[in-house]
Coordinates of C-alpha atoms in Angstrom, one line a residue:
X1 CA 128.6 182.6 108.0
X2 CA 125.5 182.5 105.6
X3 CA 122.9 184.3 106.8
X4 CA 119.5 181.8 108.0
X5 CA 117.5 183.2 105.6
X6 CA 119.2 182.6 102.6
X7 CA 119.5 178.5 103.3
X8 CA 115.6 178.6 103.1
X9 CA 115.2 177.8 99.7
X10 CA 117.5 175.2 99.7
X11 CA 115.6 173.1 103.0
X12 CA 113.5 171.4 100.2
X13 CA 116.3 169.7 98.6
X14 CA 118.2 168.5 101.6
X15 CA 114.9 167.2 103.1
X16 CA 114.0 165.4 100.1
X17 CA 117.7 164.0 99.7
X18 CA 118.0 163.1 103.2
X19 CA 114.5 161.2 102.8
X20 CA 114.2 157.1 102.6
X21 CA 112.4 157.9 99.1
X22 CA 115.7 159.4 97.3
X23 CA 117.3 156.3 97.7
X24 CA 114.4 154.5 95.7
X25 CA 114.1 157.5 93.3
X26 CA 118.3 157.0 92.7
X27 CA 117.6 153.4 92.1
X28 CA 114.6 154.2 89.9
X29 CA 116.9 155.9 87.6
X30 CA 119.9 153.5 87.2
X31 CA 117.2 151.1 86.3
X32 CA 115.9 153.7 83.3
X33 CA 119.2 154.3 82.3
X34 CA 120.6 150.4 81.9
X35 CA 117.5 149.8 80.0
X36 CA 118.2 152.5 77.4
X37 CA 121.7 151.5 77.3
X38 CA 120.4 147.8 76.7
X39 CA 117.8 148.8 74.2
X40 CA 120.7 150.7 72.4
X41 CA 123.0 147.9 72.6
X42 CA 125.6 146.3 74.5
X43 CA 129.3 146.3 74.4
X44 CA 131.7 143.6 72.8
X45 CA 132.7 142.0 76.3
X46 CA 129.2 140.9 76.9
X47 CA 127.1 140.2 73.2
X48 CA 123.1 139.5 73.2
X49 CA 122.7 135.7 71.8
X50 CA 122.7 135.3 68.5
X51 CA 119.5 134.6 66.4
X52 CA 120.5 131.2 66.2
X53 CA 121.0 130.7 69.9
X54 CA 118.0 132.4 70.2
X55 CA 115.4 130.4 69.0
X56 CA 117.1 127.2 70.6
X57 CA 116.9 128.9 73.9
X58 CA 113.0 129.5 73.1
X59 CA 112.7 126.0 71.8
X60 CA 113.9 124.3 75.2
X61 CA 111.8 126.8 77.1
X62 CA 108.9 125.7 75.0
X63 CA 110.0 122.0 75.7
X64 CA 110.7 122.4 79.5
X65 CA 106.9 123.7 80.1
X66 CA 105.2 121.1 78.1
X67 CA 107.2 118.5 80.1
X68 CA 106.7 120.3 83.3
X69 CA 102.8 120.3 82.1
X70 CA 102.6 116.6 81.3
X71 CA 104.3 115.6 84.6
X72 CA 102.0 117.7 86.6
X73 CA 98.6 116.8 84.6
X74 CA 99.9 112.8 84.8
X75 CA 100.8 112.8 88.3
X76 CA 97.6 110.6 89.9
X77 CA 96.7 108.2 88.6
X78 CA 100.3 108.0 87.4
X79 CA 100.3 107.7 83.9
X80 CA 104.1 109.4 83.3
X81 CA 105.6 107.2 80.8
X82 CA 102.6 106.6 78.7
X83 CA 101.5 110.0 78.2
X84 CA 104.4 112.0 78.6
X85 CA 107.4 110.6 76.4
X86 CA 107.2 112.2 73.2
X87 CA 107.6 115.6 75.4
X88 CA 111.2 113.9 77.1
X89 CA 112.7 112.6 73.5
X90 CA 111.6 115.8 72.1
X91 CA 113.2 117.7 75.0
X92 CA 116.2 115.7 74.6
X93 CA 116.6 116.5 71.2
X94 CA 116.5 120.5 71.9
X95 CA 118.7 120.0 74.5
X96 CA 121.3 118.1 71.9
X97 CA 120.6 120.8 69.7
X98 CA 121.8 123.5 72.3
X99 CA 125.1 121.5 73.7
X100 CA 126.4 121.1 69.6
X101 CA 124.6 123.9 67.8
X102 CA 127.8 126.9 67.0
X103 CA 126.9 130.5 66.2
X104 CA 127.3 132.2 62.5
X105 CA 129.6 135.2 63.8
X106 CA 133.1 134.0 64.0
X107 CA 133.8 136.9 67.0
X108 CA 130.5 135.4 69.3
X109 CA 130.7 132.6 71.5
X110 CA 129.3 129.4 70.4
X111 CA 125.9 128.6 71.6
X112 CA 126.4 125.8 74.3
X113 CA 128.4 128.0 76.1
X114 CA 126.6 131.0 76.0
X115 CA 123.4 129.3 77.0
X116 CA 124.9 126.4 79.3
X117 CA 128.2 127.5 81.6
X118 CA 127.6 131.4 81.3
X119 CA 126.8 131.4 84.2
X120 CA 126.6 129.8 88.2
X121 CA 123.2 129.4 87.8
X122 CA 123.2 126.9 84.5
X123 CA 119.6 127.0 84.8
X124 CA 119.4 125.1 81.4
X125 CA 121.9 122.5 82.9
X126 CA 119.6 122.3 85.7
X127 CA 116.5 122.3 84.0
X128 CA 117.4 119.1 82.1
X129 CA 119.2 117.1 85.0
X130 CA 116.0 117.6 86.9
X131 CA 113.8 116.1 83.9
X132 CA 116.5 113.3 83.5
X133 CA 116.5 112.4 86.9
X134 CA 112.5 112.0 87.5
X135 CA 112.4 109.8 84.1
X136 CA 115.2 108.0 85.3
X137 CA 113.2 107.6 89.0
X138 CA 110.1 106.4 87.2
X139 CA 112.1 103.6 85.1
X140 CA 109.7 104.8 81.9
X141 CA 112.7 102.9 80.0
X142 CA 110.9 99.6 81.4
X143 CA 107.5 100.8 79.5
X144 CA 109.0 101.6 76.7
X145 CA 110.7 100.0 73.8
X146 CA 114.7 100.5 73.4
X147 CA 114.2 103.3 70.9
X148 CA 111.7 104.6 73.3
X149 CA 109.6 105.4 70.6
X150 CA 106.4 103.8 72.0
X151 CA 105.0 101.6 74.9
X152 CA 106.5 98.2 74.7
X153 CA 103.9 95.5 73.6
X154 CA 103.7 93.4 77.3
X155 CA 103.0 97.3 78.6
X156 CA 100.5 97.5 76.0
X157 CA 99.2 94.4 77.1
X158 CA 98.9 94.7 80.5
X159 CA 97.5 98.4 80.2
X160 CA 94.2 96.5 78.0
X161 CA 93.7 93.9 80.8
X162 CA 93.9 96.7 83.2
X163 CA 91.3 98.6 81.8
X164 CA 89.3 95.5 81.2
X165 CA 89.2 94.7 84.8
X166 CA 88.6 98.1 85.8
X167 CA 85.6 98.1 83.1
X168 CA 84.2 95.0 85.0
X169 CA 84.3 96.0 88.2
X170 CA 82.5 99.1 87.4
X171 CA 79.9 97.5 85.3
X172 CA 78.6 94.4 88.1
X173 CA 78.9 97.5 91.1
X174 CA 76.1 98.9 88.4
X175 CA 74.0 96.0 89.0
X176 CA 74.8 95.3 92.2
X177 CA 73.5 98.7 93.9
X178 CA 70.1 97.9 93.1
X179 CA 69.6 94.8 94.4
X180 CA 72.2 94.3 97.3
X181 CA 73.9 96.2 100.1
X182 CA 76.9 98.3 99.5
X183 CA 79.7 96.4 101.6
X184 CA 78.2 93.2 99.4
X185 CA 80.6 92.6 96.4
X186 CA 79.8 88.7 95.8
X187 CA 79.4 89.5 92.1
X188 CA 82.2 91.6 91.2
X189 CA 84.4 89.0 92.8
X190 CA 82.6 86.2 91.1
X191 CA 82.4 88.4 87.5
X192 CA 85.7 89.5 87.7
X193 CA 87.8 87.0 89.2
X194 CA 89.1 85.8 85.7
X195 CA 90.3 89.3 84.3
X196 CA 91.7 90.5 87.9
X197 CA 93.7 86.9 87.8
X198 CA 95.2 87.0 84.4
X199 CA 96.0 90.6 85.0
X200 CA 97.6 89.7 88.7
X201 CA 99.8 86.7 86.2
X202 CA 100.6 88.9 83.9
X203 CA 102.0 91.2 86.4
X204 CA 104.2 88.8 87.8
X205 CA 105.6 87.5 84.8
X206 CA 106.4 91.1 84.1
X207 CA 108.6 91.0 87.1
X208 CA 110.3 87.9 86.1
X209 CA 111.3 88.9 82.7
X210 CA 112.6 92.4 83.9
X211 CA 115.1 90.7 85.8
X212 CA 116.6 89.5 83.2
X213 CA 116.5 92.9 81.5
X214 CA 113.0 92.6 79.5
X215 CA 111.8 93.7 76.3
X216 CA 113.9 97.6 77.2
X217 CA 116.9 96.1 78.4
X218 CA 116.8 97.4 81.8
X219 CA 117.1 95.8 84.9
X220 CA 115.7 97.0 87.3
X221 CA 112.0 97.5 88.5
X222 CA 108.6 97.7 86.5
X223 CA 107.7 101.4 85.6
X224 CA 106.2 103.5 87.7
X225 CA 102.6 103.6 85.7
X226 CA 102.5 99.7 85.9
X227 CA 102.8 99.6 89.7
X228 CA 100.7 102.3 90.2
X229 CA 97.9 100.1 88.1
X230 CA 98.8 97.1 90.0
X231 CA 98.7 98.6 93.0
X232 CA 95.1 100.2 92.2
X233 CA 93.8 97.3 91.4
X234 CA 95.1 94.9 94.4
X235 CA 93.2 97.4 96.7
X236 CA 90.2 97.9 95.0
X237 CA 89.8 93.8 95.1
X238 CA 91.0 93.1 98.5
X239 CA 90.2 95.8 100.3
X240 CA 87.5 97.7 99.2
X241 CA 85.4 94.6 97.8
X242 CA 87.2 91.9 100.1
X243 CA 87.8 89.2 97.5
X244 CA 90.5 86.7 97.0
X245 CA 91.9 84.6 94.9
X246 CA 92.7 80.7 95.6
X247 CA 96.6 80.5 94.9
X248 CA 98.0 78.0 92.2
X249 CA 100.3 76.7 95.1
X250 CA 97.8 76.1 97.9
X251 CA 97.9 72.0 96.8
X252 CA 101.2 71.1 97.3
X253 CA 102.1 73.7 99.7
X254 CA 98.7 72.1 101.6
X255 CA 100.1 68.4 100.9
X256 CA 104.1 69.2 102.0
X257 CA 102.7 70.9 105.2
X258 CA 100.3 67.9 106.3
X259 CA 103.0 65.2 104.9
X260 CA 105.2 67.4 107.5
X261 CA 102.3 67.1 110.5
X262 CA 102.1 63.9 110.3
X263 CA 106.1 62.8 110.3
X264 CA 106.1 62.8 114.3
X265 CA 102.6 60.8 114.6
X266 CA 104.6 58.2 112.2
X267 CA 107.6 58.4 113.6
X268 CA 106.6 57.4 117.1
X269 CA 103.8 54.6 115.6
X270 CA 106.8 52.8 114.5
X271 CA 108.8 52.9 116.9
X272 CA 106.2 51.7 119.1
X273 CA 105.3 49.1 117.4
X274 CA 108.9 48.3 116.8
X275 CA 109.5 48.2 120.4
X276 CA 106.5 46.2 120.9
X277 CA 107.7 43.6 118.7
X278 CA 111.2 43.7 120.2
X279 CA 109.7 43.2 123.4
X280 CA 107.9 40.0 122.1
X281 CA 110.7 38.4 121.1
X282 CA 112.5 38.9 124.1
X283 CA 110.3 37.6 126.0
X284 CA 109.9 34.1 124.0
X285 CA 113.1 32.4 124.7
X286 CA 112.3 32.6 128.6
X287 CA 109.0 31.3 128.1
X288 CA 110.7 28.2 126.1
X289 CA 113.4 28.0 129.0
X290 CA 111.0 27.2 131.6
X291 CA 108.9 24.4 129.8
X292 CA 112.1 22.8 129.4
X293 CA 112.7 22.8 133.2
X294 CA 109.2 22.0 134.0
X295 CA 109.3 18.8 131.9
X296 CA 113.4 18.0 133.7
X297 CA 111.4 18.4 137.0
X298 CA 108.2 16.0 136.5
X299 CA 110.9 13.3 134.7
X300 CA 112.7 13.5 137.8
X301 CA 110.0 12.8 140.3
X302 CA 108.5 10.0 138.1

């Protein structure tokens, strides 16, 4: 058995090895040494991506944030589809790029597979079925023409009368404050009325036509910026300034209604009358009936 005083020197070392801090100290070293063996170069089973590869990675990265950007920057007051599309087709396009692009070296994977099914994650995949699904959620097709190259000419249209309207209600609330109470909006109802009603027109034959597909082809409802500009401007005139517009139906929806009152104070005028008339001539054959024996009794007492 060692003598106690010669395991002296070595109570340093098994301290600092039985110590919580030589584990990180271990792990702090393996973490050195795969970046060396990185920076030197990695085996044949698992190859750094190509050049090529590369920069198309860096490309969609690029791509992804300036979406991602737009998205966040548009978000309220929504203006998505408008201001954000040339960011989606070009992201698209990288994305194309990725899925048929091939590396040079004949012994490296290709680059789609490298960069897309490597691994569980796919955050590429991902990345792109998340930015595909919010476009597709906003139905920016419906804004857009079918090469989705621009706004379609009725969004175009309907995005000049919005700001119009919006232009008009803040220019007669400038002239209003002076002269009249704040809950008064008699002017910008009055002023406005016209551009807030062909705006509210065109919007519904906006909704027509995109059931039948519309100037995009698709079916389904008005793009998210469009509603979000409707819907800002039906609040601001009926609820903040309490105005209204007469409706284009109220005369014969007005005349079927009263035509509809009325049918029961009709129908039981004639049918009173009827009756009474009825009853009249009923009555009249009795009448003649006992003149006749009136005159049989006085001939036969004269």
């Amino acid at each position: 058995m060692a003598p106690v005083g010669s395991l002296l020197p070595l109570l340093p070392a098994l301290a600092l090895a039985l110590s919580p801090a030589a584990g990180q100290l271990r792990r702090a070293l393996v973490l050195v040494e795969a970046e060396e063996l990185w920076g030197a170069g990695l085996p044949g089973d698992l190859p750094e991506l190509e050049p090529e590869c590369r920069q198309l990675l860096a490309a969609f990265a690029e791509g992804s944030a300036a979406l991602a950007d737009c998205l966040g920057r548009r978000a309220r007051p929504v203006r998505l589809c408008q201001a954000c599309h040339p960011h989606y087709r070009r992201l698209l396009a990288q994305y194309g790029h990725i899925a048929r692009a091939v590396g040079n070296s004949s012994e490296s994977h290709n680059c789609a597979k490298s960069i897309l099914t490597s691994d569980r994650l796919q955050i590429v995949v991902t990345l792109s079925a998340f930015f595909n699904e919010t476009w597709e959620a906003a139905n920016c097709a419906n804004c857009l023409k079918n090469s989705s190259e621009g706004l379609s000419n009725s969004t175009v249209e309907f995005l000049d009368l919005f700001n119009k309207s919006l232009t008009c209600f803040e220019q007669n609330l400038q002239g209003q404050t002076i002269h009249l109470s704040p809950n008064n909006y008699t002017e910008v109802c009055k002023n406005c009325n016209e551009s807030y009603r062909m705006l509210n027109d065109l919007y519904t034959s906006l909704q027509r036509m995109n059931v039948h597909g519309g100037e995009s082809g698709h079916s389904t409802h008005l793009c998210i910026d469009v509603e979000d500009a409707m819907n800002i401007t039906r609040k601001l005139w009926s609820r903040t300034f309490n105005c209204s517009v007469p409706c284009s139906d109220t005369v014969p929806v007005i005349a079927v209604s009263s035509f509809i009152l009325f049918l029961p104070i009709v129908f039981y005028l004639s049918s009173f009358l009827h009756s009474k008339q009825k009853k009249r001539i009923l009555i009249l054959p009795k009448r003649i009936q006992s003149n006749a024996s009136l005159v049989n009794i006085q001939e036969k007492y004269s």
